[in-house]
Amino acid sequence: VSRAELVTVEVELTPPYPVVIGPAALKSARQELARQAGGGRRVGLLCDRRVAELHAARLAARDAFPLLALEGGEACKDLAHLERVLDFLAGARMDRGGLLVTLGGGSLSDLGGLAAALYMRGIDVLHCPTTLLAQVDAAVGGKTAVNLRAGKNLAGCFHQPRAVFADTSVLATLDEADFRSGLGEVVKSAWIAGEAALAELEREAAALGRRDPAALTRCVAACVRTNAGIVARDPGERGERAVLNLGHTFAHALEHAAGPGNVAHGAAVAVGLLLALECSAELGLLADRGWIERTRSLLARLGLAKTLGELAPGLDAARVRSAMALDKKSRAGGVRLVLPRAPGRIEVGVEPPSKLLDSLVAPGSSPRADQRP
Ligand SMILES: NC(=O)c1ccc[n+]([C@@H]2O[C@H](COP(=O)([O-])OP(=O)(O)OC[C@H]3O[C@@H](n4cnc5c(N)ncnc54)[C@H](O)[C@@H]3O)[C@@H](O)[C@H]2O)c1
Ligand SMILES: [Zn+2]
């Protein structure tokens, strides 16, 4: 991929939609907005305030479209902000043919996607994700949600975007922790894709660490291809799509136990992936224990935490365990996990014995890890 090049991945749903990826994707988005508005559609922009200051000029001229800028991050994913976005759409006199465009991270696309699904029973939405996590994951696949006091993502629906424009050059301004967090989901995606994808990521680790635009474009395109293929086969998460939750039962519990905002989601996913590998090995499912060490060293090269202690020192194991039991993937009885057998061979619905889970999250574990040279 050369600097100027764009890669387009089609998400094969009905209707299909393109994910345009590369360092000039916002320019393509700008042309698309001009085309839509030229055709008589009303267009509204929902922007993360920080991203708007840094990058909105590349998407649209000032005052070209009605714009609502919100403080980004998890705090905007609530019912009060949902109401603000809906009022904004009404105030901009959007009709059913209107188009909402989001510019920001996964928080913004989750909020904006839900508002678009609700306004007049559903208008089109187009996402311009600006974090690595949103480019590889949140903005593709149509899941939307806001948080309730009772928990995260409890109110939402599926609403697929019409198109996604993932501009990899905007990742240059991301905070280090937010960038690393996206890399956690990248490692997960490579594990789901298979051995070749994992080897490619190992080769690209250094270039990704310096946020090389061409390497980022290749990486986002690879993850989107993997994730979009799975989403297209199972858009409503009735079966196969559950593999995308690899590492997530552990991750959600870690995030919950550490308290809101204390660990980045993708960083927790990276540790969750290692715990899933350990768990899989203990159950005799993992084809080769060598994968654990290889994944651990990949995470280290990407600057990600590899143990609970590194992720959140002093994390309370009992709280992690009780949070796991609450996970929505658990049915009556035990905790059901997504566990890897090998790269590209992921098992869903495995119920490990409770004792094993205790030992995995106990302080000083993962088991055996620290006895290795
Ligand atoms: N719908 C899904 O399928 C899905 C999947 C994964 C995650 N999510 C959701 O995504 C949310 C997390 O999103 P996120 O990690 O993208 O972060 P985010 O949207 O919360 O943004 C994190 C921070 O980065 C800043 N930021 C964003 N882009 C920037 C840029 N280019 N330069 C500088 N700063 C920038 C924001 O202002 C914010 O402070 C969570 O709520 C999670 O539940 C949804
Ligand atoms: Zn995730």
CSV table of C-alpha atoms in Angstrom, one decimal, residues 39-364:
chain,number,residue,atom,x,y,z
A,39,GLY,CA,-28.6,15.2,-4.4
A,40,GLY,CA,-30.8,17.0,-2.0
A,41,ARG,CA,-30.2,15.0,1.2
A,42,ARG,CA,-30.0,16.7,4.5
A,43,VAL,CA,-26.7,15.8,6.2
A,44,GLY,CA,-25.8,16.2,9.9
A,45,LEU,CA,-22.4,15.8,11.5
A,46,LEU,CA,-21.9,14.3,15.0
A,47,CYS,CA,-18.3,14.9,16.1
A,48,ASP,CA,-16.1,14.1,19.0
A,49,ARG,CA,-15.1,17.6,20.1
A,50,ARG,CA,-11.4,16.9,20.2
A,51,VAL,CA,-11.4,15.2,16.9
A,52,ALA,CA,-13.5,18.0,15.4
A,53,GLU,CA,-10.8,20.5,16.3
A,54,LEU,CA,-8.0,18.3,14.9
A,55,HIS,CA,-9.6,16.8,11.8
A,56,ALA,CA,-13.1,18.0,10.9
A,57,ALA,CA,-11.8,20.5,8.4
A,58,ARG,CA,-10.7,17.6,6.2
A,59,LEU,CA,-14.3,16.2,6.2
A,60,ALA,CA,-16.3,19.3,5.5
A,61,ALA,CA,-15.9,23.1,5.3
A,62,ARG,CA,-16.9,25.0,8.4
A,63,ASP,CA,-20.7,25.5,8.5
A,64,ALA,CA,-21.2,23.3,5.4
A,65,PHE,CA,-23.5,21.1,7.5
A,66,PRO,CA,-25.3,21.3,10.9
A,67,LEU,CA,-22.8,20.0,13.4
A,68,LEU,CA,-23.1,18.7,17.0
A,69,ALA,CA,-19.8,18.4,18.8
A,70,LEU,CA,-19.7,16.3,22.0
A,71,GLU,CA,-17.1,15.5,24.6
A,72,GLY,CA,-16.0,12.1,23.4
A,73,GLY,CA,-15.2,9.0,25.4
A,74,GLU,CA,-17.4,6.7,27.4
A,75,ALA,CA,-19.3,9.5,29.2
A,76,CYS,CA,-21.2,10.4,26.0
A,77,LYS,CA,-22.7,7.0,25.8
A,78,ASP,CA,-25.8,7.6,27.9
A,79,LEU,CA,-29.5,8.4,27.5
A,80,ALA,CA,-29.0,12.1,28.1
A,81,HIS,CA,-26.6,12.4,25.2
A,82,LEU,CA,-28.8,10.2,23.1
A,83,GLU,CA,-31.6,12.7,23.6
A,84,ARG,CA,-29.3,15.5,22.7
A,85,VAL,CA,-28.4,13.9,19.4
A,86,LEU,CA,-32.1,13.2,18.6
A,87,ASP,CA,-32.9,16.8,19.4
A,88,PHE,CA,-30.1,17.9,17.2
A,89,LEU,CA,-31.5,15.8,14.3
A,90,ALA,CA,-34.9,17.3,14.8
A,91,GLY,CA,-33.5,20.8,15.1
A,92,ALA,CA,-31.6,20.3,11.8
A,93,ARG,CA,-35.0,19.5,10.3
A,94,MET,CA,-33.7,16.1,9.2
A,95,ASP,CA,-36.4,14.0,7.4
A,96,ARG,CA,-36.5,10.3,6.8
A,97,GLY,CA,-34.1,10.8,3.9
A,98,GLY,CA,-31.5,12.4,6.2
A,99,LEU,CA,-28.0,11.2,6.7
A,100,LEU,CA,-26.1,11.3,10.0
A,101,VAL,CA,-22.3,11.2,9.8
A,102,THR,CA,-20.2,10.4,12.8
A,103,LEU,CA,-16.6,11.5,13.3
A,104,GLY,CA,-15.0,10.1,16.4
A,105,GLY,CA,-14.2,6.9,18.2
A,106,GLY,CA,-16.3,3.9,19.1
A,107,SER,CA,-18.2,5.9,21.8
A,108,LEU,CA,-19.4,8.3,19.1
A,109,SER,CA,-20.3,5.7,16.6
A,110,ASP,CA,-22.2,3.7,19.2
A,111,LEU,CA,-24.2,6.8,20.2
A,112,GLY,CA,-24.7,8.1,16.7
A,113,GLY,CA,-25.6,4.7,15.3
A,114,LEU,CA,-28.3,4.3,17.9
A,115,ALA,CA,-29.7,7.8,17.4
A,116,ALA,CA,-29.8,7.2,13.6
A,117,ALA,CA,-31.7,3.9,14.3
A,118,LEU,CA,-34.3,5.6,16.4
A,119,TYR,CA,-34.8,9.0,14.7
A,120,MET,CA,-38.0,8.7,12.6
A,121,ARG,CA,-37.7,4.9,13.0
A,122,GLY,CA,-34.3,4.9,11.3
A,123,ILE,CA,-32.2,7.1,9.0
A,124,ASP,CA,-29.0,6.4,7.3
A,125,VAL,CA,-25.7,6.6,9.2
A,126,LEU,CA,-22.1,6.9,7.8
A,127,HIS,CA,-19.2,6.4,10.2
A,128,CYS,CA,-15.8,8.1,10.0
A,129,PRO,CA,-14.0,6.2,12.9
A,130,THR,CA,-11.0,8.0,14.3
A,131,THR,CA,-9.5,5.5,16.8
A,132,LEU,CA,-7.8,2.3,15.9
A,133,LEU,CA,-10.3,0.4,18.0
A,134,ALA,CA,-13.3,1.9,16.1
A,135,GLN,CA,-11.7,1.4,12.7
A,136,VAL,CA,-11.0,-2.3,13.2
A,137,ASP,CA,-14.1,-3.1,15.3
A,138,ALA,CA,-16.7,-0.7,16.7
A,139,ALA,CA,-17.7,1.2,13.5
A,140,VAL,CA,-18.0,-1.9,11.4
A,141,GLY,CA,-20.8,-4.5,12.0
A,142,GLY,CA,-23.8,-2.4,13.0
A,143,LYS,CA,-23.8,-2.8,16.8
A,144,THR,CA,-25.0,0.3,18.6
A,145,ALA,CA,-25.6,1.0,22.2
A,146,VAL,CA,-25.6,3.4,25.1
A,147,ASN,CA,-25.0,2.5,28.8
A,148,LEU,CA,-27.5,2.4,31.5
A,149,ARG,CA,-26.8,3.0,35.3
A,150,ALA,CA,-27.2,-0.8,35.6
A,151,GLY,CA,-24.4,-1.5,33.1
A,152,LYS,CA,-22.6,-1.0,29.9
A,153,ASN,CA,-24.3,-1.3,26.4
A,154,LEU,CA,-27.6,-2.3,27.9
A,155,ALA,CA,-29.7,-0.2,25.5
A,156,GLY,CA,-29.0,-0.7,21.9
A,157,CYS,CA,-29.8,-2.3,18.6
A,158,PHE,CA,-28.3,-3.4,15.3
A,159,HIS,CA,-28.2,-0.6,12.7
A,160,GLN,CA,-25.7,-1.1,9.9
A,161,PRO,CA,-24.0,2.0,8.4
A,162,ARG,CA,-24.3,2.8,4.7
A,163,ALA,CA,-20.5,3.3,4.5
A,164,VAL,CA,-17.4,3.6,6.7
A,165,PHE,CA,-14.4,5.8,6.0
A,166,ALA,CA,-11.4,4.8,8.1
A,167,ASP,CA,-8.7,7.4,7.7
A,168,THR,CA,-5.5,5.9,9.1
A,169,SER,CA,-3.7,9.3,9.1
A,170,VAL,CA,-5.9,10.6,11.9
A,171,LEU,CA,-4.5,7.9,14.2
A,172,ALA,CA,-1.3,10.0,14.5
A,173,THR,CA,-3.0,12.3,17.0
A,174,LEU,CA,-4.4,9.5,19.3
A,175,ASP,CA,-3.1,9.3,22.8
A,176,GLU,CA,-0.6,6.4,23.3
A,177,ALA,CA,-3.0,4.5,25.6
A,178,ASP,CA,-5.9,4.7,23.1
A,179,PHE,CA,-3.6,3.6,20.3
A,180,ARG,CA,-2.3,0.6,22.2
A,181,SER,CA,-5.9,-0.3,23.2
A,182,GLY,CA,-6.7,-0.6,19.5
A,183,LEU,CA,-3.7,-2.9,19.0
A,184,GLY,CA,-5.3,-5.3,21.6
A,185,GLU,CA,-8.3,-5.8,19.3
A,186,VAL,CA,-5.9,-6.2,16.4
A,187,VAL,CA,-4.2,-9.1,18.0
A,188,LYS,CA,-7.5,-10.7,18.8
A,189,SER,CA,-8.6,-10.3,15.2
A,190,ALA,CA,-5.4,-11.9,13.9
A,191,TRP,CA,-6.0,-14.9,16.3
A,192,ILE,CA,-9.4,-15.3,14.8
A,193,ALA,CA,-8.2,-15.0,11.2
A,194,GLY,CA,-5.4,-17.6,11.6
A,195,GLU,CA,-1.8,-18.3,11.5
A,196,ALA,CA,-0.9,-16.3,8.4
A,197,ALA,CA,-2.5,-13.2,9.9
A,198,LEU,CA,-0.7,-13.7,13.2
A,199,ALA,CA,2.7,-14.1,11.4
A,200,GLU,CA,1.9,-10.9,9.3
A,201,LEU,CA,1.2,-9.0,12.5
A,202,GLU,CA,4.5,-10.2,14.0
A,203,ARG,CA,6.4,-8.9,11.0
A,204,GLU,CA,4.5,-5.6,11.1
A,205,ALA,CA,4.8,-5.0,14.9
A,206,ALA,CA,7.6,-2.5,14.8
A,207,ALA,CA,6.1,-0.5,11.9
A,208,LEU,CA,2.7,-0.4,13.7
A,209,GLY,CA,4.4,0.8,16.9
A,210,ARG,CA,5.6,3.8,15.0
A,211,ARG,CA,2.2,4.3,13.4
A,212,ASP,CA,3.5,3.9,9.9
A,213,PRO,CA,0.6,4.9,7.7
A,214,ALA,CA,1.0,2.1,5.1
A,215,ALA,CA,1.4,-0.5,7.8
A,216,LEU,CA,-1.7,0.8,9.6
A,217,THR,CA,-3.7,0.7,6.4
A,218,ARG,CA,-2.7,-2.9,5.8
A,219,CYS,CA,-3.5,-3.8,9.4
A,220,VAL,CA,-6.9,-2.1,9.5
A,221,ALA,CA,-7.8,-3.6,6.2
A,222,ALA,CA,-6.9,-7.1,7.4
A,223,CYS,CA,-8.9,-6.8,10.6
A,224,VAL,CA,-11.9,-5.4,8.8
A,225,ARG,CA,-11.8,-8.2,6.3
A,226,THR,CA,-11.8,-10.8,9.1
A,227,ASN,CA,-14.4,-9.1,11.2
A,228,ALA,CA,-16.7,-8.1,8.2
A,229,GLY,CA,-16.6,-11.7,6.9
A,230,ILE,CA,-17.9,-13.0,10.2
A,231,VAL,CA,-20.5,-10.2,10.6
A,232,ALA,CA,-21.8,-10.8,7.1
A,233,ARG,CA,-22.4,-14.5,7.8
A,234,ASP,CA,-24.0,-13.8,11.2
A,235,PRO,CA,-25.2,-10.1,11.5
A,236,GLY,CA,-27.5,-10.7,14.5
A,237,GLU,CA,-24.9,-12.6,16.6
A,238,ARG,CA,-26.9,-15.9,16.7
A,239,GLY,CA,-23.9,-18.1,16.2
A,240,GLU,CA,-20.5,-17.6,14.6
A,241,ARG,CA,-20.2,-13.9,15.4
A,242,ALA,CA,-19.6,-14.9,19.0
A,243,VAL,CA,-16.0,-15.8,18.1
A,244,LEU,CA,-15.4,-12.0,17.9
A,245,ASN,CA,-15.8,-12.1,21.7
A,246,LEU,CA,-12.5,-14.0,22.1
A,247,GLY,CA,-10.9,-12.7,25.3
A,248,HIS,CA,-13.9,-10.6,26.1
A,249,THR,CA,-15.5,-12.4,29.0
A,250,PHE,CA,-12.2,-12.0,30.9
A,251,ALA,CA,-11.8,-8.4,29.6
A,252,HIS,CA,-15.2,-7.2,30.6
A,253,ALA,CA,-14.7,-8.7,34.1
A,254,LEU,CA,-11.3,-7.0,34.4
A,255,GLU,CA,-12.7,-3.7,33.2
A,256,HIS,CA,-15.6,-4.0,35.7
A,257,ALA,CA,-13.3,-4.9,38.6
A,258,ALA,CA,-10.8,-2.1,37.8
A,259,GLY,CA,-13.7,0.4,37.8
A,260,PRO,CA,-14.9,2.6,35.0
A,261,GLY,CA,-12.2,4.3,32.9
A,262,ASN,CA,-9.3,2.6,34.7
A,263,VAL,CA,-8.2,0.2,32.0
A,264,ALA,CA,-8.6,0.6,28.3
A,265,HIS,CA,-10.9,-1.9,26.7
A,266,GLY,CA,-8.4,-3.3,24.1
A,267,ALA,CA,-5.7,-3.5,26.7
A,268,ALA,CA,-8.0,-5.7,28.8
A,269,VAL,CA,-8.9,-7.7,25.7
A,270,ALA,CA,-5.1,-8.5,25.2
A,271,VAL,CA,-4.8,-9.8,28.8
A,272,GLY,CA,-8.2,-11.6,28.3
A,273,LEU,CA,-6.8,-13.3,25.2
A,274,LEU,CA,-3.8,-14.6,27.1
A,275,LEU,CA,-6.1,-15.8,29.9
A,276,ALA,CA,-8.2,-17.6,27.3
A,277,LEU,CA,-5.1,-19.2,25.9
A,278,GLU,CA,-4.0,-20.4,29.4
A,279,CYS,CA,-7.5,-21.7,30.1
A,280,SER,CA,-7.6,-23.5,26.8
A,281,ALA,CA,-4.2,-25.1,27.5
A,282,GLU,CA,-5.4,-26.2,31.0
A,283,LEU,CA,-8.4,-27.8,29.4
A,284,GLY,CA,-6.3,-29.6,26.9
A,285,LEU,CA,-7.9,-27.7,24.0
A,286,LEU,CA,-4.9,-25.7,22.9
A,287,ALA,CA,-3.1,-27.5,20.1
A,288,ASP,CA,0.3,-26.2,21.1
A,289,ARG,CA,1.4,-24.4,24.3
A,290,GLY,CA,4.0,-22.5,22.3
A,291,TRP,CA,1.2,-20.2,21.1
A,292,ILE,CA,1.0,-18.7,24.6
A,293,GLU,CA,4.6,-17.6,24.6
A,294,ARG,CA,4.4,-16.3,21.0
A,295,THR,CA,1.4,-14.3,21.8
A,296,ARG,CA,2.9,-13.0,25.0
A,297,SER,CA,6.0,-11.8,23.2
A,298,LEU,CA,3.9,-10.2,20.4
A,299,LEU,CA,1.9,-8.3,23.1
A,300,ALA,CA,5.2,-7.1,24.7
A,301,ARG,CA,6.4,-5.9,21.3
A,302,LEU,CA,3.2,-3.9,20.8
A,303,GLY,CA,3.6,-2.3,24.2
A,304,LEU,CA,0.6,-4.2,25.7
A,305,ALA,CA,0.2,-5.6,29.2
A,306,LYS,CA,0.5,-9.4,29.5
A,307,THR,CA,-0.7,-10.0,33.0
A,308,LEU,CA,-3.4,-8.8,35.4
A,309,GLY,CA,-0.7,-7.2,37.5
A,310,GLU,CA,0.7,-5.2,34.6
A,311,LEU,CA,-2.7,-4.1,33.5
A,312,ALA,CA,-4.1,-3.0,36.8
A,313,PRO,CA,-1.8,-3.5,39.9
A,314,GLY,CA,-3.7,-4.6,42.9
A,315,LEU,CA,-6.8,-5.8,41.0
A,316,ASP,CA,-9.1,-7.8,43.3
A,317,ALA,CA,-9.4,-11.4,42.1
A,318,ALA,CA,-12.7,-12.0,43.9
A,319,ARG,CA,-14.3,-9.0,42.1
A,320,VAL,CA,-13.0,-10.2,38.7
A,321,ARG,CA,-14.5,-13.6,39.4
A,322,SER,CA,-17.9,-12.3,40.4
A,323,ALA,CA,-18.0,-9.9,37.4
A,324,MET,CA,-17.3,-12.9,35.2
A,325,ALA,CA,-20.3,-14.8,36.6
A,326,LEU,CA,-22.5,-11.8,35.6
A,327,ASP,CA,-21.3,-11.8,32.0
A,328,LYS,CA,-24.2,-11.9,29.6
A,329,LYS,CA,-22.7,-14.9,27.8
A,330,SER,CA,-23.1,-17.0,30.9
A,331,ARG,CA,-26.2,-19.1,31.1
A,332,ALA,CA,-27.8,-20.6,34.2
A,333,GLY,CA,-24.8,-22.3,35.9
A,334,GLY,CA,-21.2,-21.8,34.7
A,335,VAL,CA,-19.4,-19.2,32.7
A,336,ARG,CA,-19.2,-19.9,29.0
A,337,LEU,CA,-16.1,-18.9,27.2
A,338,VAL,CA,-14.8,-18.4,23.7
A,339,LEU,CA,-11.5,-20.4,23.6
A,340,PRO,CA,-8.9,-20.9,21.0
A,341,ARG,CA,-7.7,-24.3,19.9
A,342,ALA,CA,-5.2,-22.7,17.4
A,343,PRO,CA,-5.1,-19.5,15.4
A,344,GLY,CA,-8.2,-19.6,13.2
A,345,ARG,CA,-9.8,-22.4,15.2
A,346,ILE,CA,-12.0,-20.9,17.9
A,347,GLU,CA,-14.4,-22.8,20.1
A,348,VAL,CA,-17.5,-21.1,21.5
A,349,GLY,CA,-19.6,-22.1,24.5
A,350,VAL,CA,-16.9,-23.8,26.6
A,351,GLU,CA,-17.7,-24.1,30.3
A,352,PRO,CA,-14.5,-24.4,32.3
A,353,PRO,CA,-14.6,-25.6,35.9
A,354,SER,CA,-15.0,-22.8,38.4
A,355,LYS,CA,-11.8,-23.7,40.2
A,356,LEU,CA,-9.8,-23.2,37.0
A,357,LEU,CA,-11.2,-19.7,36.5
A,358,ASP,CA,-10.3,-18.9,40.2
A,359,SER,CA,-6.7,-19.9,39.6
A,360,LEU,CA,-6.5,-18.1,36.3
A,361,VAL,CA,-7.4,-14.7,37.8
A,362,ALA,CA,-5.8,-15.3,41.2
A,363,PRO,CA,-3.0,-12.8,42.1
A,364,GLY,CA,0.4,-13.9,40.7
